[in-house]
Amino acid sequence: MGVDPLSPIAPARLRALLLPIGKIKRSRFLSFAARLQAENVVRLGDISPDSRPNRNMFSPLAFPTGMVLYDLTFAVPPTSHLELFPFDVYREPLVVIAIADGKELPQSSETIQKHPTPEGLDILLEELDAVKERNPRALVNQLLVFDHDGVNKLTNGPENVLWVPRLRTLKQLL
């Protein structure tokens, strides 16, 4: 999944570490990672600006043709790379994406709510906190829960959780 580290654009890529979290089969984890790899280039014109008053220093709409390139990886870089951190920031993962299988979680009992709240979610959030402690230099820690029953669109919440619907549901939305 890695890209050529000697490429001239290597420092411009945002290294993202993909980690399995909770109960997830290897084949499912790899299929979710492949779905993310297919979307590793994000146009800034597709990102909506943050409306919160303290978060308006950078507007992605100022550079609509710009792109964010994600270098998705499964492995923590070797210590020789981590020792170069102050000089080569791009060598260490700045984004940690924890991937969970929504089929392994029980379905939410409540029907009217903004986001699902299954019983095992608190355990996943505790594991995400442990991941944050192991990766203190990561700027973003996000939990993606794929294929949970009852999720028909991309949904945020609670905290750093993003609910991703099944692939066929996403294709119907587009």
PDB file of C-alpha atoms in Angstrom, residues 8 16 18 23 26 32 44 51-52 56 60 74 84 88 98 100 106 115 122 129 139 144 153 158 160:
ATOM      1  CA  PRO A   8       9.745  14.059  -5.085  1.00  0.00           C
ATOM      2  CA  ALA A  16      -2.121   7.608   7.574  1.00  0.00           C
ATOM      3  CA  LEU A  18      -4.708   1.989   9.333  1.00  0.00           C
ATOM      4  CA  LYS A  23     -13.605  -7.788  16.566  1.00  0.00           C
ATOM      5  CA  ARG A  26      -8.532 -10.019   8.424  1.00  0.00           C
ATOM      6  CA  PHE A  32     -12.253  -1.886   4.047  1.00  0.00           C
ATOM      7  CA  LEU A  44      -9.885  20.525  -1.487  1.00  0.00           C
ATOM      8  CA  SER A  51     -18.024  26.901  10.374  1.00  0.00           C
ATOM      9  CA  ARG A  52     -16.780  27.028  13.959  1.00  0.00           C
ATOM     10  CA  ASN A  56     -11.559  29.370  10.171  1.00  0.00           C
ATOM     11  CA  PRO A  60     -10.149  24.687   1.595  1.00  0.00           C
ATOM     12  CA  PHE A  74      -0.633  -0.845   7.937  1.00  0.00           C
ATOM     13  CA  LEU A  84      14.242  11.758  12.071  1.00  0.00           C
ATOM     14  CA  ASP A  88      11.294  14.832   8.327  1.00  0.00           C
ATOM     15  CA  ALA A  98      -9.025   2.747  13.314  1.00  0.00           C
ATOM     16  CA  ALA A 100     -14.088  -1.538  12.939  1.00  0.00           C
ATOM     17  CA  PRO A 106     -25.241  -5.458  17.840  1.00  0.00           C
ATOM     18  CA  HIS A 115     -26.152   8.198  14.954  1.00  0.00           C
ATOM     19  CA  ASP A 122     -17.943   2.192  24.360  1.00  0.00           C
ATOM     20  CA  ASP A 129      -8.173   6.081  23.381  1.00  0.00           C
ATOM     21  CA  LEU A 139      -2.848  14.968  14.798  1.00  0.00           C
ATOM     22  CA  LEU A 144     -14.452   4.279  10.977  1.00  0.00           C
ATOM     23  CA  LYS A 153     -25.545   7.327   4.748  1.00  0.00           C
ATOM     24  CA  PRO A 158     -20.277  10.342  18.747  1.00  0.00           C
ATOM     25  CA  ASN A 160     -14.342  10.698  16.586  1.00  0.00           C
TER      26      ASN A 160
END
